Amino acid sequence: MRRPDDSSQAMVAFANVNKFYGNFQALCDVTLSVSAGEVVVLIGASGSGKSTLIRCVNGLETHQDGCVVVDGFTMPTTKDLEFGGEKALHQIRRGVGMVFQQFNLFPHKTVIENIALAPMRVRRKSRQEAETVALRLLDRVGLRDQAQKYPGQLSGGQQQRVAIARSLAMEPHVMLFDEPTSALDPELVGEVLDVMRELRTDGMTMMIVTHEMAFAREVADRVIYMDRGAIVEAGQPGQIFDEPRNERTRSFLSRVLKH
Ligand code: ADP
Ligand code: MG
């Protein structure tokens, strides 16, 4: 599973990955490499395969063909899983955090309990140890004073910051974000993006799906434009936004950037 021969520094590597839902091909020959500390932003129209791609990084979806390596572990394919390839999947999941559009916090647990739960259950940390870490993470996302509240007592932006803290509590090496601000009122988007900016400053490897184009331009080391399951164009934000080479990229950007 660990590949000692893998001398590249890639944290996430896709090689010629194909993914099908039944007969429908959702990822088409995707090749992509994300270095440690790199921030990659995925853009593209709805249905282009952005969620599918990042879900293949933590095994929420599995690919049928090609190779996915995350932090040195080879992701099992759909077929491998039928033959008991789950160990690698669990190992990969331990190192990958994910934040969704919907925050998925436990409504009947307090903020601090939400964050401390997985480290206690999965990592066997004591309550005291897990809650100490949880408080430090709440500090980091600016919510230490909300520790004893329930999710329903917080704004959407605050809940999403708790969800990020909960994910960080598992000490991930890679963080995946799937439209983390899409469910938020516009005035709450900024506080979540601020937390992501800080993670970037701390050197976290991140793959982010977002429609916030100004944010993408600001934080991305690389922007990837997807269409119909394929990576159409990838490059530095300045290149993609100011000098898109592909006609499809140009047409997508002119649609989303015009107001
Ligand atoms: P995006 O995140 O870019 O909107 P998705 O990765 O969610 O795109 O979806 C890519 C394509 O795969 C879409 O056509 C979608 O309808 C299809 N798809 C996604 N999930 C499933 C699924 N579980 N079963 C069947 N088709 C799916
Ligand atoms: Mg999606």
PDB file of C-alpha atoms and ligand atoms in Angstrom:
ATOM      1  CA  MET A   1       0.000   0.000   0.000  1.00  0.00           C
ATOM      2  CA  ARG A   2       2.758   2.484   0.879  1.00  0.00           C
ATOM      3  CA  ARG A   3       4.768   2.872  -2.214  1.00  0.00           C
ATOM      4  CA  PRO A   4       8.410   3.263  -1.223  1.00  0.00           C
ATOM      5  CA  ASP A   5       9.243   3.674  -4.903  1.00  0.00           C
ATOM      6  CA  ASP A   6       7.032   6.715  -5.112  1.00  0.00           C
ATOM      7  CA  SER A   7       9.684   9.405  -5.014  1.00  0.00           C
ATOM      8  CA  SER A   8       7.372  12.236  -6.048  1.00  0.00           C
ATOM      9  CA  GLN A   9       6.203  14.675  -3.422  1.00  0.00           C
ATOM     10  CA  ALA A  10       2.606  14.424  -4.568  1.00  0.00           C
ATOM     11  CA  MET A  11       0.068  14.370  -1.747  1.00  0.00           C
ATOM     12  CA  VAL A  12      -2.705  13.420  -4.176  1.00  0.00           C
ATOM     13  CA  ALA A  13      -2.072  11.842  -7.558  1.00  0.00           C
ATOM     14  CA  PHE A  14      -4.605  10.754 -10.177  1.00  0.00           C
ATOM     15  CA  ALA A  15      -3.346   8.840 -13.222  1.00  0.00           C
ATOM     16  CA  ASN A  16      -5.770   8.217 -16.095  1.00  0.00           C
ATOM     17  CA  VAL A  17      -8.753   7.853 -13.783  1.00  0.00           C
ATOM     18  CA  ASN A  18     -12.143   6.833 -15.150  1.00  0.00           C
ATOM     19  CA  LYS A  19     -15.246   6.735 -13.003  1.00  0.00           C
ATOM     20  CA  PHE A  20     -18.682   5.515 -13.984  1.00  0.00           C
ATOM     21  CA  TYR A  21     -22.104   5.690 -12.372  1.00  0.00           C
ATOM     22  CA  GLY A  22     -23.713   2.752 -14.149  1.00  0.00           C
ATOM     23  CA  ASN A  23     -23.173   3.480 -17.832  1.00  0.00           C
ATOM     24  CA  PHE A  24     -22.596   7.171 -17.285  1.00  0.00           C
ATOM     25  CA  GLN A  25     -18.961   8.249 -17.288  1.00  0.00           C
ATOM     26  CA  ALA A  26     -18.479  10.933 -14.630  1.00  0.00           C
ATOM     27  CA  LEU A  27     -14.655  11.168 -14.771  1.00  0.00           C
ATOM     28  CA  CYS A  28     -12.842  10.849 -18.085  1.00  0.00           C
ATOM     29  CA  ASP A  29      -9.137  10.063 -18.083  1.00  0.00           C
ATOM     30  CA  VAL A  30      -8.333  12.419 -15.199  1.00  0.00           C
ATOM     31  CA  THR A  31      -4.637  12.923 -14.505  1.00  0.00           C
ATOM     32  CA  LEU A  32      -3.731  15.324 -11.741  1.00  0.00           C
ATOM     33  CA  SER A  33      -1.061  15.769  -9.128  1.00  0.00           C
ATOM     34  CA  VAL A  34      -1.356  17.931  -5.994  1.00  0.00           C
ATOM     35  CA  SER A  35       1.833  18.673  -4.054  1.00  0.00           C
ATOM     36  CA  ALA A  36       2.066  18.936  -0.287  1.00  0.00           C
ATOM     37  CA  GLY A  37       1.015  22.431   0.734  1.00  0.00           C
ATOM     38  CA  GLU A  38      -0.588  23.179  -2.610  1.00  0.00           C
ATOM     39  CA  VAL A  39      -4.043  24.734  -2.927  1.00  0.00           C
ATOM     40  CA  VAL A  40      -5.999  23.574  -5.960  1.00  0.00           C
ATOM     41  CA  VAL A  41      -9.381  25.076  -6.829  1.00  0.00           C
ATOM     42  CA  LEU A  42     -11.774  23.173  -9.092  1.00  0.00           C
ATOM     43  CA  ILE A  43     -14.222  25.160 -11.163  1.00  0.00           C
ATOM     44  CA  GLY A  44     -16.776  24.163 -13.781  1.00  0.00           C
ATOM     45  CA  ALA A  45     -20.486  24.025 -14.496  1.00  0.00           C
ATOM     46  CA  SER A  46     -22.870  21.979 -12.381  1.00  0.00           C
ATOM     47  CA  GLY A  47     -22.594  18.310 -13.348  1.00  0.00           C
ATOM     48  CA  SER A  48     -19.043  18.597 -14.683  1.00  0.00           C
ATOM     49  CA  GLY A  49     -17.653  16.091 -12.148  1.00  0.00           C
ATOM     50  CA  LYS A  50     -16.045  18.347  -9.511  1.00  0.00           C
ATOM     51  CA  SER A  51     -17.692  16.635  -6.529  1.00  0.00           C
ATOM     52  CA  THR A  52     -17.039  13.200  -7.999  1.00  0.00           C
ATOM     53  CA  LEU A  53     -13.354  14.021  -8.391  1.00  0.00           C
ATOM     54  CA  ILE A  54     -12.796  15.175  -4.827  1.00  0.00           C
ATOM     55  CA  ARG A  55     -14.979  12.382  -3.409  1.00  0.00           C
ATOM     56  CA  CYS A  56     -12.604   9.942  -5.111  1.00  0.00           C
ATOM     57  CA  VAL A  57      -9.803  11.430  -2.969  1.00  0.00           C
ATOM     58  CA  ASN A  58     -11.317  10.172   0.284  1.00  0.00           C
ATOM     59  CA  GLY A  59     -13.099   7.130  -1.077  1.00  0.00           C
ATOM     60  CA  LEU A  60     -16.657   8.427  -0.734  1.00  0.00           C
ATOM     61  CA  GLU A  61     -16.723   7.363  -4.380  1.00  0.00           C
ATOM     62  CA  THR A  62     -14.375   4.843  -5.928  1.00  0.00           C
ATOM     63  CA  HIS A  63     -13.003   4.774  -9.452  1.00  0.00           C
ATOM     64  CA  GLN A  64     -13.174   1.779 -11.786  1.00  0.00           C
ATOM     65  CA  ASP A  65     -10.066   2.436 -13.813  1.00  0.00           C
ATOM     66  CA  GLY A  66      -6.718   4.198 -13.446  1.00  0.00           C
ATOM     67  CA  CYS A  67      -4.820   4.954 -10.262  1.00  0.00           C
ATOM     68  CA  VAL A  68      -5.445   7.254  -7.281  1.00  0.00           C
ATOM     69  CA  VAL A  69      -2.682   7.655  -4.684  1.00  0.00           C
ATOM     70  CA  VAL A  70      -3.277   9.745  -1.562  1.00  0.00           C
ATOM     71  CA  ASP A  71      -0.460  10.473   0.860  1.00  0.00           C
ATOM     72  CA  GLY A  72       1.428   7.403  -0.333  1.00  0.00           C
ATOM     73  CA  PHE A  73      -1.525   5.002  -0.146  1.00  0.00           C
ATOM     74  CA  THR A  74      -3.108   3.543  -3.260  1.00  0.00           C
ATOM     75  CA  MET A  75      -6.875   3.958  -3.274  1.00  0.00           C
ATOM     76  CA  PRO A  76      -8.718   0.715  -3.954  1.00  0.00           C
ATOM     77  CA  THR A  77     -10.832   0.667  -7.097  1.00  0.00           C
ATOM     78  CA  THR A  78     -14.513  -0.294  -7.025  1.00  0.00           C
ATOM     79  CA  LYS A  79     -13.480  -3.848  -7.833  1.00  0.00           C
ATOM     80  CA  ASP A  80     -10.701  -3.956  -5.186  1.00  0.00           C
ATOM     81  CA  LEU A  81     -13.323  -3.094  -2.583  1.00  0.00           C
ATOM     82  CA  GLU A  82     -15.365  -6.143  -3.546  1.00  0.00           C
ATOM     83  CA  PHE A  83     -12.307  -8.194  -2.721  1.00  0.00           C
ATOM     84  CA  GLY A  84     -11.599  -6.676   0.670  1.00  0.00           C
ATOM     85  CA  GLY A  85      -9.484  -3.641  -0.116  1.00  0.00           C
ATOM     86  CA  GLU A  86     -11.012  -1.732   2.755  1.00  0.00           C
ATOM     87  CA  LYS A  87      -7.896  -1.409   4.859  1.00  0.00           C
ATOM     88  CA  ALA A  88      -6.275   1.039   2.451  1.00  0.00           C
ATOM     89  CA  LEU A  89      -9.532   2.968   2.267  1.00  0.00           C
ATOM     90  CA  HIS A  90      -9.610   3.419   6.051  1.00  0.00           C
ATOM     91  CA  GLN A  91      -5.976   4.436   6.109  1.00  0.00           C
ATOM     92  CA  ILE A  92      -6.585   7.070   3.460  1.00  0.00           C
ATOM     93  CA  ARG A  93      -9.702   8.381   5.190  1.00  0.00           C
ATOM     94  CA  ARG A  94      -7.768   8.942   8.398  1.00  0.00           C
ATOM     95  CA  GLY A  95      -5.590  11.468   6.634  1.00  0.00           C
ATOM     96  CA  VAL A  96      -8.228  13.319   4.622  1.00  0.00           C
ATOM     97  CA  GLY A  97     -10.687  15.870   6.007  1.00  0.00           C
ATOM     98  CA  MET A  98     -13.793  16.926   4.130  1.00  0.00           C
ATOM     99  CA  VAL A  99     -16.140  19.867   4.466  1.00  0.00           C
ATOM    100  CA  PHE A 100     -19.450  19.866   2.602  1.00  0.00           C
ATOM    101  CA  GLN A 101     -21.974  22.474   1.604  1.00  0.00           C
ATOM    102  CA  GLN A 102     -24.229  21.174   4.373  1.00  0.00           C
ATOM    103  CA  PHE A 103     -22.425  21.262   7.696  1.00  0.00           C
ATOM    104  CA  ASN A 104     -23.701  17.883   8.974  1.00  0.00           C
ATOM    105  CA  LEU A 105     -23.120  18.712  12.642  1.00  0.00           C
ATOM    106  CA  PHE A 106     -24.848  16.576  15.274  1.00  0.00           C
ATOM    107  CA  PRO A 107     -27.788  18.768  16.358  1.00  0.00           C
ATOM    108  CA  HIS A 108     -28.112  17.256  19.830  1.00  0.00           C
ATOM    109  CA  LYS A 109     -24.460  17.659  20.742  1.00  0.00           C
ATOM    110  CA  THR A 110     -22.776  20.872  21.775  1.00  0.00           C
ATOM    111  CA  VAL A 111     -20.169  22.505  19.588  1.00  0.00           C
ATOM    112  CA  ILE A 112     -17.292  21.167  21.667  1.00  0.00           C
ATOM    113  CA  GLU A 113     -18.818  17.665  21.749  1.00  0.00           C
ATOM    114  CA  ASN A 114     -19.179  17.733  17.967  1.00  0.00           C
ATOM    115  CA  ILE A 115     -15.458  18.383  17.634  1.00  0.00           C
ATOM    116  CA  ALA A 116     -14.252  16.017  20.381  1.00  0.00           C
ATOM    117  CA  LEU A 117     -16.383  13.040  19.364  1.00  0.00           C
ATOM    118  CA  ALA A 118     -14.354  11.475  16.536  1.00  0.00           C
ATOM    119  CA  PRO A 119     -10.954  11.881  18.254  1.00  0.00           C
ATOM    120  CA  MET A 120     -12.429  10.074  21.290  1.00  0.00           C
ATOM    121  CA  ARG A 121     -14.197   7.320  19.345  1.00  0.00           C
ATOM    122  CA  VAL A 122     -11.784   6.779  16.481  1.00  0.00           C
ATOM    123  CA  ARG A 123      -8.475   7.859  17.993  1.00  0.00           C
ATOM    124  CA  ARG A 124      -9.209   6.689  21.542  1.00  0.00           C
ATOM    125  CA  LYS A 125      -8.308  10.043  23.052  1.00  0.00           C
ATOM    126  CA  SER A 126      -9.520  10.833  26.548  1.00  0.00           C
ATOM    127  CA  ARG A 127     -12.372  13.333  26.841  1.00  0.00           C
ATOM    128  CA  GLN A 128     -10.060  15.829  28.480  1.00  0.00           C
ATOM    129  CA  GLU A 129      -7.437  15.529  25.778  1.00  0.00           C
ATOM    130  CA  ALA A 130     -10.018  15.717  22.970  1.00  0.00           C
ATOM    131  CA  GLU A 131     -11.734  18.753  24.519  1.00  0.00           C
ATOM    132  CA  THR A 132      -8.433  20.570  25.024  1.00  0.00           C
ATOM    133  CA  VAL A 133      -7.696  20.130  21.334  1.00  0.00           C
ATOM    134  CA  ALA A 134     -11.280  21.112  20.463  1.00  0.00           C
ATOM    135  CA  LEU A 135     -10.948  24.385  22.379  1.00  0.00           C
ATOM    136  CA  ARG A 136      -7.688  25.186  20.640  1.00  0.00           C
ATOM    137  CA  LEU A 137      -9.344  24.558  17.260  1.00  0.00           C
ATOM    138  CA  LEU A 138     -12.354  26.667  18.242  1.00  0.00           C
ATOM    139  CA  ASP A 139      -9.896  29.439  19.046  1.00  0.00           C
ATOM    140  CA  ARG A 140      -8.405  29.008  15.611  1.00  0.00           C
ATOM    141  CA  VAL A 141     -11.773  29.463  13.892  1.00  0.00           C
ATOM    142  CA  GLY A 142     -12.718  32.309  16.238  1.00  0.00           C
ATOM    143  CA  LEU A 143     -15.477  30.480  18.138  1.00  0.00           C
ATOM    144  CA  ARG A 144     -14.064  29.580  21.533  1.00  0.00           C
ATOM    145  CA  ASP A 145     -16.902  31.434  23.266  1.00  0.00           C
ATOM    146  CA  GLN A 146     -19.492  29.266  21.475  1.00  0.00           C
ATOM    147  CA  ALA A 147     -18.168  25.920  22.750  1.00  0.00           C
ATOM    148  CA  GLN A 148     -21.177  25.067  24.926  1.00  0.00           C
ATOM    149  CA  LYS A 149     -23.862  26.051  22.411  1.00  0.00           C
ATOM    150  CA  TYR A 150     -25.777  23.707  20.138  1.00  0.00           C
ATOM    151  CA  PRO A 151     -25.389  23.984  16.344  1.00  0.00           C
ATOM    152  CA  GLY A 152     -28.949  25.304  15.977  1.00  0.00           C
ATOM    153  CA  GLN A 153     -28.004  28.312  18.103  1.00  0.00           C
ATOM    154  CA  LEU A 154     -25.272  29.349  15.661  1.00  0.00           C
ATOM    155  CA  SER A 155     -25.394  31.128  12.300  1.00  0.00           C
ATOM    156  CA  GLY A 156     -24.642  29.141   9.153  1.00  0.00           C
ATOM    157  CA  GLY A 157     -21.202  30.696   8.903  1.00  0.00           C
ATOM    158  CA  GLN A 158     -20.417  29.762  12.501  1.00  0.00           C
ATOM    159  CA  GLN A 159     -21.679  26.209  11.944  1.00  0.00           C
ATOM    160  CA  GLN A 160     -19.448  25.818   8.910  1.00  0.00           C
ATOM    161  CA  ARG A 161     -16.456  27.052  10.950  1.00  0.00           C
ATOM    162  CA  VAL A 162     -17.308  24.409  13.570  1.00  0.00           C
ATOM    163  CA  ALA A 163     -17.451  21.793  10.796  1.00  0.00           C
ATOM    164  CA  ILE A 164     -13.974  22.851   9.677  1.00  0.00           C
ATOM    165  CA  ALA A 165     -12.676  22.642  13.269  1.00  0.00           C
ATOM    166  CA  ARG A 166     -14.241  19.183  13.606  1.00  0.00           C
ATOM    167  CA  SER A 167     -12.441  18.040  10.497  1.00  0.00           C
ATOM    168  CA  LEU A 168      -9.118  19.503  11.686  1.00  0.00           C
ATOM    169  CA  ALA A 169      -9.446  17.619  14.979  1.00  0.00           C
ATOM    170  CA  MET A 170      -8.543  14.425  13.106  1.00  0.00           C
ATOM    171  CA  GLU A 171      -5.246  16.026  12.045  1.00  0.00           C
ATOM    172  CA  PRO A 172      -5.738  15.591   8.298  1.00  0.00           C
ATOM    173  CA  HIS A 173      -2.904  15.909   5.807  1.00  0.00           C
ATOM    174  CA  VAL A 174      -5.287  17.005   3.071  1.00  0.00           C
ATOM    175  CA  MET A 175      -8.510  18.996   3.322  1.00  0.00           C
ATOM    176  CA  LEU A 176     -11.275  18.740   0.732  1.00  0.00           C
ATOM    177  CA  PHE A 177     -13.938  21.423   0.472  1.00  0.00           C
ATOM    178  CA  ASP A 178     -17.044  20.895  -1.675  1.00  0.00           C
ATOM    179  CA  GLU A 179     -18.775  24.252  -2.121  1.00  0.00           C
ATOM    180  CA  PRO A 180     -18.317  25.158   1.562  1.00  0.00           C
ATOM    181  CA  THR A 181     -20.013  28.544   1.243  1.00  0.00           C
ATOM    182  CA  SER A 182     -22.826  27.723  -1.187  1.00  0.00           C
ATOM    183  CA  ALA A 183     -25.467  27.264   1.512  1.00  0.00           C
ATOM    184  CA  LEU A 184     -24.578  30.491   3.322  1.00  0.00           C
ATOM    185  CA  ASP A 185     -26.175  33.912   3.234  1.00  0.00           C
ATOM    186  CA  PRO A 186     -23.816  36.232   1.344  1.00  0.00           C
ATOM    187  CA  GLU A 187     -22.815  38.188   4.449  1.00  0.00           C
ATOM    188  CA  LEU A 188     -21.564  34.974   6.124  1.00  0.00           C
ATOM    189  CA  VAL A 189     -19.374  33.761   3.281  1.00  0.00           C
ATOM    190  CA  GLY A 190     -16.385  35.914   4.207  1.00  0.00           C
ATOM    191  CA  GLU A 191     -15.826  34.459   7.678  1.00  0.00           C
ATOM    192  CA  VAL A 192     -15.587  30.923   6.276  1.00  0.00           C
ATOM    193  CA  LEU A 193     -13.240  31.988   3.487  1.00  0.00           C
ATOM    194  CA  ASP A 194     -11.080  33.706   6.147  1.00  0.00           C
ATOM    195  CA  VAL A 195     -10.632  30.401   7.967  1.00  0.00           C
ATOM    196  CA  MET A 196      -9.640  28.740   4.684  1.00  0.00           C
ATOM    197  CA  ARG A 197      -7.150  31.543   3.979  1.00  0.00           C
ATOM    198  CA  GLU A 198      -5.534  30.863   7.349  1.00  0.00           C
ATOM    199  CA  LEU A 199      -5.321  27.138   6.638  1.00  0.00           C
ATOM    200  CA  ARG A 200      -3.523  27.980   3.447  1.00  0.00           C
ATOM    201  CA  THR A 201      -1.072  30.192   5.354  1.00  0.00           C
ATOM    202  CA  ASP A 202      -0.451  27.275   7.733  1.00  0.00           C
ATOM    203  CA  GLY A 203       0.551  25.154   4.736  1.00  0.00           C
ATOM    204  CA  MET A 204      -2.467  22.829   4.538  1.00  0.00           C
ATOM    205  CA  THR A 205      -2.863  20.913   1.273  1.00  0.00           C
ATOM    206  CA  MET A 206      -6.334  21.740  -0.011  1.00  0.00           C
ATOM    207  CA  MET A 207      -8.632  20.838  -2.877  1.00  0.00           C
ATOM    208  CA  ILE A 208     -11.528  23.262  -3.069  1.00  0.00           C
ATOM    209  CA  VAL A 209     -14.668  23.285  -5.210  1.00  0.00           C
ATOM    210  CA  THR A 210     -16.107  26.772  -5.184  1.00  0.00           C
ATOM    211  CA  HIS A 211     -18.065  29.287  -7.206  1.00  0.00           C
ATOM    212  CA  GLU A 212     -16.314  32.152  -5.401  1.00  0.00           C
ATOM    213  CA  MET A 213     -14.126  33.199  -8.303  1.00  0.00           C
ATOM    214  CA  ALA A 214     -12.411  36.119  -6.560  1.00  0.00           C
ATOM    215  CA  PHE A 215     -11.439  33.786  -3.720  1.00  0.00           C
ATOM    216  CA  ALA A 216     -10.220  31.173  -6.218  1.00  0.00           C
ATOM    217  CA  ARG A 217      -8.014  33.726  -7.899  1.00  0.00           C
ATOM    218  CA  GLU A 218      -6.628  34.855  -4.555  1.00  0.00           C
ATOM    219  CA  VAL A 219      -5.860  31.539  -2.812  1.00  0.00           C
ATOM    220  CA  ALA A 220      -5.291  29.004  -5.584  1.00  0.00           C
ATOM    221  CA  ASP A 221      -1.835  27.898  -6.568  1.00  0.00           C
ATOM    222  CA  ARG A 222      -3.599  26.208  -9.453  1.00  0.00           C
ATOM    223  CA  VAL A 223      -7.097  26.435 -10.913  1.00  0.00           C
ATOM    224  CA  ILE A 224      -8.578  23.458 -12.717  1.00  0.00           C
ATOM    225  CA  TYR A 225     -11.479  23.875 -15.099  1.00  0.00           C
ATOM    226  CA  MET A 226     -13.608  20.752 -15.621  1.00  0.00           C
ATOM    227  CA  ASP A 227     -16.238  20.008 -18.217  1.00  0.00           C
ATOM    228  CA  ARG A 228     -18.124  16.727 -18.807  1.00  0.00           C
ATOM    229  CA  GLY A 229     -15.898  14.764 -16.428  1.00  0.00           C
ATOM    230  CA  ALA A 230     -12.603  15.880 -17.922  1.00  0.00           C
ATOM    231  CA  ILE A 231      -9.949  18.393 -16.933  1.00  0.00           C
ATOM    232  CA  VAL A 232     -10.116  20.822 -19.805  1.00  0.00           C
ATOM    233  CA  GLU A 233      -7.544  23.320 -18.588  1.00  0.00           C
ATOM    234  CA  ALA A 234      -5.327  23.812 -15.539  1.00  0.00           C
ATOM    235  CA  GLY A 235      -2.982  26.625 -14.675  1.00  0.00           C
ATOM    236  CA  GLN A 236      -2.114  29.466 -12.355  1.00  0.00           C
ATOM    237  CA  PRO A 237      -5.119  31.644 -11.553  1.00  0.00           C
ATOM    238  CA  GLY A 238      -3.792  34.589 -13.561  1.00  0.00           C
ATOM    239  CA  GLN A 239      -3.474  32.410 -16.635  1.00  0.00           C
ATOM    240  CA  ILE A 240      -6.876  30.736 -16.293  1.00  0.00           C
ATOM    241  CA  PHE A 241      -8.839  33.877 -15.473  1.00  0.00           C
ATOM    242  CA  ASP A 242      -7.012  36.377 -17.700  1.00  0.00           C
ATOM    243  CA  GLU A 243      -5.780  34.268 -20.605  1.00  0.00           C
ATOM    244  CA  PRO A 244      -7.838  31.074 -20.796  1.00  0.00           C
ATOM    245  CA  ARG A 245      -6.517  29.007 -23.684  1.00  0.00           C
ATOM    246  CA  ASN A 246      -9.451  26.699 -24.209  1.00  0.00           C
ATOM    247  CA  GLU A 247     -12.636  27.941 -25.800  1.00  0.00           C
ATOM    248  CA  ARG A 248     -14.779  26.077 -23.242  1.00  0.00           C
ATOM    249  CA  THR A 249     -12.907  27.670 -20.328  1.00  0.00           C
ATOM    250  CA  ARG A 250     -13.348  31.090 -21.908  1.00  0.00           C
ATOM    251  CA  SER A 251     -17.050  30.591 -22.430  1.00  0.00           C
ATOM    252  CA  PHE A 252     -17.595  29.251 -18.882  1.00  0.00           C
ATOM    253  CA  LEU A 253     -15.729  32.179 -17.321  1.00  0.00           C
ATOM    254  CA  SER A 254     -17.543  34.746 -19.406  1.00  0.00           C
ATOM    255  CA  ARG A 255     -20.810  33.268 -18.151  1.00  0.00           C
ATOM    256  CA  VAL A 256     -19.888  33.192 -14.443  1.00  0.00           C
ATOM    257  CA  LEU A 257     -17.917  36.427 -14.287  1.00  0.00           C
ATOM    258  CA  LYS A 258     -20.467  38.599 -16.065  1.00  0.00           C
ATOM    259  CA  HIS A 259     -23.028  40.312 -13.866  1.00  0.00           C
TER     260      HIS A 259
HETATM  261  P1  ADP B   1     -20.468  18.689 -10.008  1.00  0.00           P
HETATM  262  O1  ADP B   1     -20.001  18.538  -8.602  1.00  0.00           O
HETATM  263  O2  ADP B   1     -19.457  19.303 -10.921  1.00  0.00           O
HETATM  264  O3  ADP B   1     -21.790  19.408 -10.105  1.00  0.00           O
HETATM  265  P2  ADP B   1     -20.927  15.827  -9.891  1.00  0.00           P
HETATM  266  O4  ADP B   1     -19.591  15.209  -9.671  1.00  0.00           O
HETATM  267  O5  ADP B   1     -21.812  15.950  -8.716  1.00  0.00           O
HETATM  268  O6  ADP B   1     -20.720  17.237 -10.624  1.00  0.00           O
HETATM  269  O7  ADP B   1     -21.692  15.023 -10.991  1.00  0.00           O
HETATM  270  C1  ADP B   1     -21.116  14.692 -12.240  1.00  0.00           C
HETATM  271  C2  ADP B   1     -22.122  13.899 -13.045  1.00  0.00           C
HETATM  272  O8  ADP B   1     -22.325  12.629 -12.436  1.00  0.00           O
HETATM  273  C3  ADP B   1     -23.491  14.550 -13.130  1.00  0.00           C
HETATM  274  O9  ADP B   1     -24.013  14.310 -14.425  1.00  0.00           O
HETATM  275  C4  ADP B   1     -24.293  13.828 -12.089  1.00  0.00           C
HETATM  276  O10 ADP B   1     -25.664  13.788 -12.435  1.00  0.00           O
HETATM  277  C5  ADP B   1     -23.685  12.442 -12.109  1.00  0.00           C
HETATM  278  N1  ADP B   1     -23.757  11.789 -10.797  1.00  0.00           N
HETATM  279  C6  ADP B   1     -23.217  12.271  -9.643  1.00  0.00           C
HETATM  280  N2  ADP B   1     -23.436  11.423  -8.631  1.00  0.00           N
HETATM  281  C7  ADP B   1     -24.121  10.378  -9.141  1.00  0.00           C
HETATM  282  C8  ADP B   1     -24.641   9.161  -8.597  1.00  0.00           C
HETATM  283  N3  ADP B   1     -24.482   8.856  -7.304  1.00  0.00           N
HETATM  284  N4  ADP B   1     -25.289   8.350  -9.438  1.00  0.00           N
HETATM  285  C9  ADP B   1     -25.446   8.630 -10.743  1.00  0.00           C
HETATM  286  N5  ADP B   1     -24.986   9.755 -11.327  1.00  0.00           N
HETATM  287  C10 ADP B   1     -24.340  10.614 -10.543  1.00  0.00           C
HETATM  288 MG    MG B   2     -20.827  19.234  -6.844  1.00  0.00          MG
END
